[in-house]
Amino acid sequence: MELLCIRQWISGLLPTWLSAWCIKPVGGALVRQEPEYILLALMGSPLKKIMLCSSEKEIFSVEEQVMVQHSVIINNMIEDGSYNHEESKIPLDCVDSKTLKKVIDYCTHHTHHHNDNQEDLEAWDAQFLNVDSNGLYDLLMAANYLEIRNLLDLIYGTIKNMIKGKKIDEIRRIFNIKDHGFTPEEEEQNRKEYPHFY
Amino acid sequence: MGDALGSDLISDLPQSIVESILVRLPIRDAVKTSILSSKWRYKWASITQLVFDEKCVDSCSDRDVVEKSVVKFITRLLFLHQGPIHKFQITISYLQSCPEIDQWILFLSRNDIKELVLELGEGEFFRIPSCLFNCKKLSRLELFRCELDPPLSFKGFLCLRSLNLHQVLISPDAIEGLISNCPLLESLSLSYFDSLALSIRAPNLKYLYLEGEFRDICLDDTPLLVEISVAMYMTDDIAEHFEQSASCNFLKFLGGVPNLERLVGHIYFTKYLSIGNDPGCLPIIYKNLEIIELNQVSFEDMKEILVVLRLITSSPNLKELQISGSSNIPSATDAPDLDFWEKECSSKCRLSHLRVVQLTDMCGVPHEMELIKFLLASSPVLETMSIIPCVYVVESQLKMLTELVKFRRASAKAEIVFVRE
């Protein structure tokens, strides 16, 4: 099943002139060789993929190497053998499809681009985290559940910057705190005692 | 990032995540969250790492006012804090020794403190209260400008891995006792001690950093040492003590460290190692020693040169060598004993992994040139040799260059870089 997916994917990539090229001699006659196999032979062995299943029961196929490098939970599952490549998928009931796709995006980008220079990676990360607060919350919960250390650190850093050096009123706006929950007397007392924080 | 339709999700994050965020904030910003909303009132109070620096309170021109304000801030914070405190660090130059600090340490000793760093101001040394010695879980201790006096009944910090004492008043017996009673000690740093004679017994020690006036250092039981860095200062009575010493300092110091990977020496370290009887051919091979850096080596002292040579020839896997001369303008002395080089350096000696050599403050004295000649002839994979002549000897630079060019090179790839100002 896995190989079929890969073959279809590769066929879609090949330009027609290459498909026409793929001929090899077999028993004295020239036989057309399946182009996908040639490309695979050129590339090396097929990339092992694993299946992740979101809370909405949508299945995402992703390179095993990518997820194993980033997620401690998935790495442990594969190492202790509880994941069977042929049949099973990893159910992630607390992560919805939109968030799971983003998480996979992050891990894939960082695996394939880990040799890029620091500035480019940081710019990509900044763009990646340009989401609304709901999205940020979902990403944080997913990264926490899957134990993806560098994504967690990135999100912690972002939230930290929402607090550091900012006035209370501004933080309340950023966090959407509409009701601070203090009594009017408490709030007034705080403002009197720490005017420079507001 | 704030949107009108969104709800406040961040305030409902699990406490463990909130703490991970708050711990990344400067302490002042973390505590400030207590007035953000009623939900946030005590979220900061259970963070396990408290780091106080110059910026934790508003600055102002009056030093006394700032000092009082910082003391009040820390005391109040500890009073409101809940739960264990694993790391407590103060690095504040305007905070002098005061009674409140004793209370803070008492509080910490009751709250599972693991890492304690105290760097106070330049005034009177703070006398560490005895409750520190009850901190059973202490794994890292760093003290600057304190007085430390362990009680007689003190059995050691059983979890201590890292100890850094900088300008600390403590008796030599107490230091030796402290070191040998901390069985897990991996990293030891002692700086600015006066006339200390020290015998170090630390079977798990990996990193050793010493700086100060040491009369005598003996590494008695440190088989796992991987990195040593020593800066040794000299006073007149230490110099006199050296004259009279007969024991072999080299073996006392480097005789029991077979796993050494990196050795760095400054100021009088090479001189220190040269004191005492010549160990002859060393009984020990440093098979992991890859980096040697020896500074302020006097190339007019045969014994120091011998120390350098013995080290180099006992390190078959040496990769990087840095030597700096003692930048004394060479006096016109009697002819140096150049036969010594033929005797000590067999032509069979090969430094088969040496790739990088840097020689600084070279004056062009004969022994320096002989060392360069020896290194070039014995290093088949040498890639770079940088020579930086001493700034005072402009005339001899040409002479040095002329001699250099004649030396035979074992490595065809070797590039000699002669750096002139």
PDB file of C-alpha atoms in Angstrom, chain B residues 79-307:
ATOM      1  CA  PHE B  79       7.273  35.349  51.933  1.00  0.00           C
ATOM      2  CA  LEU B  80       4.629  35.022  49.235  1.00  0.00           C
ATOM      3  CA  HIS B  81       6.317  32.139  47.451  1.00  0.00           C
ATOM      4  CA  GLN B  82       4.794  28.663  47.595  1.00  0.00           C
ATOM      5  CA  GLY B  83       6.464  25.346  47.099  1.00  0.00           C
ATOM      6  CA  PRO B  84      10.041  24.245  46.493  1.00  0.00           C
ATOM      7  CA  ILE B  85      12.745  26.588  45.249  1.00  0.00           C
ATOM      8  CA  HIS B  86      15.360  24.771  43.230  1.00  0.00           C
ATOM      9  CA  LYS B  87      17.477  27.651  42.050  1.00  0.00           C
ATOM     10  CA  PHE B  88      18.237  30.920  43.831  1.00  0.00           C
ATOM     11  CA  GLN B  89      20.695  33.332  42.316  1.00  0.00           C
ATOM     12  CA  ILE B  90      21.684  36.828  43.382  1.00  0.00           C
ATOM     13  CA  THR B  91      24.118  38.824  41.283  1.00  0.00           C
ATOM     14  CA  ILE B  92      23.781  42.361  42.558  1.00  0.00           C
ATOM     15  CA  SER B  93      26.784  44.565  43.019  1.00  0.00           C
ATOM     16  CA  TYR B  94      25.045  47.145  45.169  1.00  0.00           C
ATOM     17  CA  LEU B  95      23.740  44.609  47.662  1.00  0.00           C
ATOM     18  CA  GLN B  96      25.969  44.429  50.690  1.00  0.00           C
ATOM     19  CA  SER B  97      26.030  41.900  53.438  1.00  0.00           C
ATOM     20  CA  CYS B  98      22.958  42.318  55.656  1.00  0.00           C
ATOM     21  CA  PRO B  99      21.002  40.237  58.193  1.00  0.00           C
ATOM     22  CA  GLU B 100      18.122  39.603  55.812  1.00  0.00           C
ATOM     23  CA  ILE B 101      20.329  37.421  53.645  1.00  0.00           C
ATOM     24  CA  ASP B 102      20.714  35.015  56.569  1.00  0.00           C
ATOM     25  CA  GLN B 103      16.943  34.735  56.714  1.00  0.00           C
ATOM     26  CA  TRP B 104      16.725  34.085  53.008  1.00  0.00           C
ATOM     27  CA  ILE B 105      19.219  31.250  53.254  1.00  0.00           C
ATOM     28  CA  LEU B 106      17.348  29.780  56.191  1.00  0.00           C
ATOM     29  CA  PHE B 107      14.152  29.886  54.142  1.00  0.00           C
ATOM     30  CA  LEU B 108      15.889  28.241  51.189  1.00  0.00           C
ATOM     31  CA  SER B 109      17.340  25.506  53.353  1.00  0.00           C
ATOM     32  CA  ARG B 110      13.780  24.529  54.233  1.00  0.00           C
ATOM     33  CA  ASN B 111      12.629  24.518  50.621  1.00  0.00           C
ATOM     34  CA  ASP B 112      14.808  21.934  48.857  1.00  0.00           C
ATOM     35  CA  ILE B 113      17.293  24.353  47.372  1.00  0.00           C
ATOM     36  CA  LYS B 114      19.463  22.734  44.711  1.00  0.00           C
ATOM     37  CA  GLU B 115      21.382  25.579  43.113  1.00  0.00           C
ATOM     38  CA  LEU B 116      22.604  28.585  45.050  1.00  0.00           C
ATOM     39  CA  VAL B 117      24.598  31.456  43.593  1.00  0.00           C
ATOM     40  CA  LEU B 118      25.504  34.429  45.755  1.00  0.00           C
ATOM     41  CA  GLU B 119      27.411  37.298  44.272  1.00  0.00           C
ATOM     42  CA  LEU B 120      27.163  40.338  46.481  1.00  0.00           C
ATOM     43  CA  GLY B 121      28.809  43.725  46.491  1.00  0.00           C
ATOM     44  CA  GLU B 122      32.394  44.674  47.126  1.00  0.00           C
ATOM     45  CA  GLY B 123      32.078  45.526  50.770  1.00  0.00           C
ATOM     46  CA  GLU B 124      32.386  43.352  53.795  1.00  0.00           C
ATOM     47  CA  PHE B 125      32.322  39.633  53.032  1.00  0.00           C
ATOM     48  CA  PHE B 126      29.044  37.957  53.861  1.00  0.00           C
ATOM     49  CA  ARG B 127      29.378  35.284  56.477  1.00  0.00           C
ATOM     50  CA  ILE B 128      27.412  32.247  55.327  1.00  0.00           C
ATOM     51  CA  PRO B 129      25.091  31.025  58.082  1.00  0.00           C
ATOM     52  CA  SER B 130      25.377  27.441  59.266  1.00  0.00           C
ATOM     53  CA  CYS B 131      21.914  26.593  57.936  1.00  0.00           C
ATOM     54  CA  LEU B 132      23.476  26.373  54.480  1.00  0.00           C
ATOM     55  CA  PHE B 133      25.096  23.138  55.550  1.00  0.00           C
ATOM     56  CA  ASN B 134      21.655  21.619  56.122  1.00  0.00           C
ATOM     57  CA  CYS B 135      20.758  21.893  52.469  1.00  0.00           C
ATOM     58  CA  LYS B 136      20.835  18.217  51.692  1.00  0.00           C
ATOM     59  CA  LYS B 137      19.845  18.535  48.044  1.00  0.00           C
ATOM     60  CA  LEU B 138      22.392  21.141  47.060  1.00  0.00           C
ATOM     61  CA  SER B 139      23.901  20.255  43.687  1.00  0.00           C
ATOM     62  CA  ARG B 140      25.478  23.558  42.685  1.00  0.00           C
ATOM     63  CA  LEU B 141      27.066  26.170  44.923  1.00  0.00           C
ATOM     64  CA  GLU B 142      28.711  29.394  43.775  1.00  0.00           C
ATOM     65  CA  LEU B 143      29.894  31.946  46.267  1.00  0.00           C
ATOM     66  CA  PHE B 144      31.655  35.253  45.655  1.00  0.00           C
ATOM     67  CA  ARG B 145      33.219  37.265  48.454  1.00  0.00           C
ATOM     68  CA  CYS B 146      31.848  35.260  51.365  1.00  0.00           C
ATOM     69  CA  GLU B 147      33.158  33.684  54.509  1.00  0.00           C
ATOM     70  CA  LEU B 148      32.549  29.981  54.786  1.00  0.00           C
ATOM     71  CA  ASP B 149      33.045  28.044  57.976  1.00  0.00           C
ATOM     72  CA  PRO B 150      31.647  24.512  57.917  1.00  0.00           C
ATOM     73  CA  PRO B 151      30.750  23.173  61.361  1.00  0.00           C
ATOM     74  CA  LEU B 152      32.814  20.278  62.669  1.00  0.00           C
ATOM     75  CA  SER B 153      29.872  17.926  62.354  1.00  0.00           C
ATOM     76  CA  PHE B 154      29.413  18.663  58.682  1.00  0.00           C
ATOM     77  CA  LYS B 155      29.495  15.477  56.629  1.00  0.00           C
ATOM     78  CA  GLY B 156      29.450  17.033  53.183  1.00  0.00           C
ATOM     79  CA  PHE B 157      26.933  17.829  50.472  1.00  0.00           C
ATOM     80  CA  LEU B 158      26.086  14.406  49.151  1.00  0.00           C
ATOM     81  CA  CYS B 159      24.488  15.699  45.947  1.00  0.00           C
ATOM     82  CA  LEU B 160      26.938  18.481  45.131  1.00  0.00           C
ATOM     83  CA  ARG B 161      28.188  18.350  41.560  1.00  0.00           C
ATOM     84  CA  SER B 162      29.515  21.834  41.017  1.00  0.00           C
ATOM     85  CA  LEU B 163      31.423  24.049  43.436  1.00  0.00           C
ATOM     86  CA  ASN B 164      32.704  27.514  42.607  1.00  0.00           C
ATOM     87  CA  LEU B 165      34.369  29.595  45.308  1.00  0.00           C
ATOM     88  CA  HIS B 166      35.652  32.990  44.267  1.00  0.00           C
ATOM     89  CA  GLN B 167      37.382  35.126  46.850  1.00  0.00           C
ATOM     90  CA  VAL B 168      36.006  33.101  49.696  1.00  0.00           C
ATOM     91  CA  LEU B 169      37.512  33.066  53.161  1.00  0.00           C
ATOM     92  CA  ILE B 170      37.772  29.477  54.265  1.00  0.00           C
ATOM     93  CA  SER B 171      40.465  27.537  56.061  1.00  0.00           C
ATOM     94  CA  PRO B 172      42.565  25.125  53.970  1.00  0.00           C
ATOM     95  CA  ASP B 173      41.448  22.144  56.034  1.00  0.00           C
ATOM     96  CA  ALA B 174      37.845  23.126  55.543  1.00  0.00           C
ATOM     97  CA  ILE B 175      38.245  23.336  51.760  1.00  0.00           C
ATOM     98  CA  GLU B 176      39.959  19.989  51.543  1.00  0.00           C
ATOM     99  CA  GLY B 177      37.303  18.498  53.781  1.00  0.00           C
ATOM    100  CA  LEU B 178      34.514  20.051  51.753  1.00  0.00           C
ATOM    101  CA  ILE B 179      35.933  18.707  48.502  1.00  0.00           C
ATOM    102  CA  SER B 180      36.557  15.200  49.729  1.00  0.00           C
ATOM    103  CA  ASN B 181      33.176  14.954  51.458  1.00  0.00           C
ATOM    104  CA  CYS B 182      31.227  15.680  48.303  1.00  0.00           C
ATOM    105  CA  PRO B 183      31.426  12.323  46.545  1.00  0.00           C
ATOM    106  CA  LEU B 184      29.606  13.395  43.366  1.00  0.00           C
ATOM    107  CA  LEU B 185      31.673  16.518  42.756  1.00  0.00           C
ATOM    108  CA  GLU B 186      32.334  16.919  39.027  1.00  0.00           C
ATOM    109  CA  SER B 187      33.327  20.526  38.627  1.00  0.00           C
ATOM    110  CA  LEU B 188      35.528  22.543  40.977  1.00  0.00           C
ATOM    111  CA  SER B 189      36.552  26.142  40.585  1.00  0.00           C
ATOM    112  CA  LEU B 190      38.646  28.008  43.156  1.00  0.00           C
ATOM    113  CA  SER B 191      39.770  31.527  42.511  1.00  0.00           C
ATOM    114  CA  TYR B 192      41.662  34.204  44.353  1.00  0.00           C
ATOM    115  CA  PHE B 193      42.943  32.228  47.229  1.00  0.00           C
ATOM    116  CA  ASP B 194      46.052  33.341  49.064  1.00  0.00           C
ATOM    117  CA  SER B 195      48.963  31.037  49.619  1.00  0.00           C
ATOM    118  CA  LEU B 196      46.891  27.915  49.592  1.00  0.00           C
ATOM    119  CA  ALA B 197      48.360  24.466  49.898  1.00  0.00           C
ATOM    120  CA  LEU B 198      45.761  22.033  48.684  1.00  0.00           C
ATOM    121  CA  SER B 199      45.381  18.346  48.288  1.00  0.00           C
ATOM    122  CA  ILE B 200      42.405  17.396  46.133  1.00  0.00           C
ATOM    123  CA  ARG B 201      40.640  14.097  46.578  1.00  0.00           C
ATOM    124  CA  ALA B 202      37.585  13.920  44.353  1.00  0.00           C
ATOM    125  CA  PRO B 203      37.099  10.603  42.571  1.00  0.00           C
ATOM    126  CA  ASN B 204      34.383  11.940  40.233  1.00  0.00           C
ATOM    127  CA  LEU B 205      35.970  15.248  39.416  1.00  0.00           C
ATOM    128  CA  LYS B 206      35.996  16.095  35.708  1.00  0.00           C
ATOM    129  CA  TYR B 207      36.628  19.849  35.501  1.00  0.00           C
ATOM    130  CA  LEU B 208      39.143  21.753  37.572  1.00  0.00           C
ATOM    131  CA  TYR B 209      39.689  25.482  37.422  1.00  0.00           C
ATOM    132  CA  LEU B 210      42.186  27.143  39.748  1.00  0.00           C
ATOM    133  CA  GLU B 211      43.302  30.747  39.925  1.00  0.00           C
ATOM    134  CA  GLY B 212      45.340  32.355  42.657  1.00  0.00           C
ATOM    135  CA  GLU B 213      48.459  32.071  44.729  1.00  0.00           C
ATOM    136  CA  PHE B 214      48.864  28.393  45.347  1.00  0.00           C
ATOM    137  CA  ARG B 215      51.770  27.209  47.349  1.00  0.00           C
ATOM    138  CA  ASP B 216      51.294  23.572  46.638  1.00  0.00           C
ATOM    139  CA  ILE B 217      48.673  21.603  44.731  1.00  0.00           C
ATOM    140  CA  CYS B 218      48.472  17.886  44.867  1.00  0.00           C
ATOM    141  CA  LEU B 219      45.899  15.954  42.858  1.00  0.00           C
ATOM    142  CA  ASP B 220      45.694  12.895  45.041  1.00  0.00           C
ATOM    143  CA  ASP B 221      42.666  11.129  43.740  1.00  0.00           C
ATOM    144  CA  THR B 222      41.229  12.610  40.589  1.00  0.00           C
ATOM    145  CA  PRO B 223      41.426   9.850  37.982  1.00  0.00           C
ATOM    146  CA  LEU B 224      38.477  11.115  35.924  1.00  0.00           C
ATOM    147  CA  LEU B 225      39.729  14.637  35.322  1.00  0.00           C
ATOM    148  CA  VAL B 226      39.100  15.726  31.781  1.00  0.00           C
ATOM    149  CA  GLU B 227      39.811  19.436  31.808  1.00  0.00           C
ATOM    150  CA  ILE B 228      42.277  21.441  33.874  1.00  0.00           C
ATOM    151  CA  SER B 229      42.817  25.184  33.766  1.00  0.00           C
ATOM    152  CA  VAL B 230      45.251  26.833  36.173  1.00  0.00           C
ATOM    153  CA  ALA B 231      46.367  30.453  36.538  1.00  0.00           C
ATOM    154  CA  MET B 232      49.061  30.673  39.126  1.00  0.00           C
ATOM    155  CA  TYR B 233      50.274  33.886  40.691  1.00  0.00           C
ATOM    156  CA  MET B 234      53.531  34.239  42.548  1.00  0.00           C
ATOM    157  CA  THR B 235      54.505  36.061  45.672  1.00  0.00           C
ATOM    158  CA  ASP B 236      57.919  36.305  47.267  1.00  0.00           C
ATOM    159  CA  ASP B 237      57.367  33.695  49.902  1.00  0.00           C
ATOM    160  CA  ILE B 238      55.865  31.279  47.444  1.00  0.00           C
ATOM    161  CA  ALA B 239      58.924  31.774  45.258  1.00  0.00           C
ATOM    162  CA  GLU B 240      61.120  31.054  48.258  1.00  0.00           C
ATOM    163  CA  HIS B 241      59.106  27.957  49.089  1.00  0.00           C
ATOM    164  CA  PHE B 242      59.651  26.771  45.527  1.00  0.00           C
ATOM    165  CA  GLU B 243      63.427  27.148  45.814  1.00  0.00           C
ATOM    166  CA  GLN B 244      63.474  24.794  48.748  1.00  0.00           C
ATOM    167  CA  SER B 245      61.084  22.190  47.436  1.00  0.00           C
ATOM    168  CA  ALA B 246      62.465  18.865  46.298  1.00  0.00           C
ATOM    169  CA  SER B 247      59.364  16.906  45.419  1.00  0.00           C
ATOM    170  CA  CYS B 248      58.403  16.637  41.796  1.00  0.00           C
ATOM    171  CA  ASN B 249      55.546  19.054  41.167  1.00  0.00           C
ATOM    172  CA  PHE B 250      54.865  17.697  37.715  1.00  0.00           C
ATOM    173  CA  LEU B 251      54.045  14.250  38.988  1.00  0.00           C
ATOM    174  CA  LYS B 252      52.171  15.555  41.998  1.00  0.00           C
ATOM    175  CA  PHE B 253      49.938  17.556  39.755  1.00  0.00           C
ATOM    176  CA  LEU B 254      49.705  15.626  36.506  1.00  0.00           C
ATOM    177  CA  GLY B 255      50.742  12.176  37.662  1.00  0.00           C
ATOM    178  CA  GLY B 256      47.229  10.865  38.257  1.00  0.00           C
ATOM    179  CA  VAL B 257      45.143  12.239  35.389  1.00  0.00           C
ATOM    180  CA  PRO B 258      45.347   9.728  32.540  1.00  0.00           C
ATOM    181  CA  ASN B 259      42.026  10.812  30.993  1.00  0.00           C
ATOM    182  CA  LEU B 260      42.964  14.427  30.580  1.00  0.00           C
ATOM    183  CA  GLU B 261      41.609  15.988  27.385  1.00  0.00           C
ATOM    184  CA  ARG B 262      42.447  19.648  27.775  1.00  0.00           C
ATOM    185  CA  LEU B 263      45.139  21.428  29.742  1.00  0.00           C
ATOM    186  CA  VAL B 264      45.417  25.203  30.091  1.00  0.00           C
ATOM    187  CA  GLY B 265      48.065  27.014  32.106  1.00  0.00           C
ATOM    188  CA  HIS B 266      48.604  30.713  32.747  1.00  0.00           C
ATOM    189  CA  ILE B 267      51.267  32.910  34.293  1.00  0.00           C
ATOM    190  CA  TYR B 268      53.477  30.781  36.525  1.00  0.00           C
ATOM    191  CA  PHE B 269      51.883  27.416  35.905  1.00  0.00           C
ATOM    192  CA  THR B 270      54.689  26.032  33.766  1.00  0.00           C
ATOM    193  CA  LYS B 271      57.215  27.324  36.286  1.00  0.00           C
ATOM    194  CA  TYR B 272      55.262  25.592  39.033  1.00  0.00           C
ATOM    195  CA  LEU B 273      55.346  22.315  37.166  1.00  0.00           C
ATOM    196  CA  SER B 274      59.077  22.628  36.624  1.00  0.00           C
ATOM    197  CA  ILE B 275      59.904  22.766  40.318  1.00  0.00           C
ATOM    198  CA  GLY B 276      61.473  19.749  41.878  1.00  0.00           C
ATOM    199  CA  ASN B 277      63.293  16.806  40.469  1.00  0.00           C
ATOM    200  CA  ASP B 278      63.033  15.966  36.835  1.00  0.00           C
ATOM    201  CA  PRO B 279      60.599  13.082  36.478  1.00  0.00           C
ATOM    202  CA  GLY B 280      62.611  11.707  33.578  1.00  0.00           C
ATOM    203  CA  CYS B 281      60.657   9.829  31.003  1.00  0.00           C
ATOM    204  CA  LEU B 282      57.071  10.097  32.165  1.00  0.00           C
ATOM    205  CA  PRO B 283      55.367   6.963  33.460  1.00  0.00           C
ATOM    206  CA  ILE B 284      52.093   8.201  32.103  1.00  0.00           C
ATOM    207  CA  ILE B 285      50.716   8.713  28.614  1.00  0.00           C
ATOM    208  CA  TYR B 286      47.899  11.188  28.127  1.00  0.00           C
ATOM    209  CA  LYS B 287      46.133   9.365  25.349  1.00  0.00           C
ATOM    210  CA  ASN B 288      43.096  11.648  25.336  1.00  0.00           C
ATOM    211  CA  LEU B 289      44.938  14.925  25.648  1.00  0.00           C
ATOM    212  CA  GLU B 290      44.058  16.871  22.526  1.00  0.00           C
ATOM    213  CA  ILE B 291      44.481  20.495  23.496  1.00  0.00           C
ATOM    214  CA  ILE B 292      47.412  22.012  25.364  1.00  0.00           C
ATOM    215  CA  GLU B 293      47.601  25.717  26.046  1.00  0.00           C
ATOM    216  CA  LEU B 294      50.524  27.011  28.079  1.00  0.00           C
ATOM    217  CA  ASN B 295      50.925  30.730  28.570  1.00  0.00           C
ATOM    218  CA  GLN B 296      53.839  32.786  29.800  1.00  0.00           C
ATOM    219  CA  VAL B 297      56.419  30.038  29.363  1.00  0.00           C
ATOM    220  CA  SER B 298      59.918  31.245  29.973  1.00  0.00           C
ATOM    221  CA  PHE B 299      62.128  30.002  27.147  1.00  0.00           C
ATOM    222  CA  GLU B 300      65.234  30.865  29.068  1.00  0.00           C
ATOM    223  CA  ASP B 301      64.513  28.371  31.802  1.00  0.00           C
ATOM    224  CA  MET B 302      65.596  24.892  30.711  1.00  0.00           C
ATOM    225  CA  LYS B 303      63.369  23.240  33.263  1.00  0.00           C
ATOM    226  CA  GLU B 304      60.274  24.962  31.914  1.00  0.00           C
ATOM    227  CA  ILE B 305      61.150  23.942  28.377  1.00  0.00           C
ATOM    228  CA  LEU B 306      61.571  20.399  29.598  1.00  0.00           C
ATOM    229  CA  VAL B 307      58.072  20.473  31.096  1.00  0.00           C
TER     230      VAL B 307
END
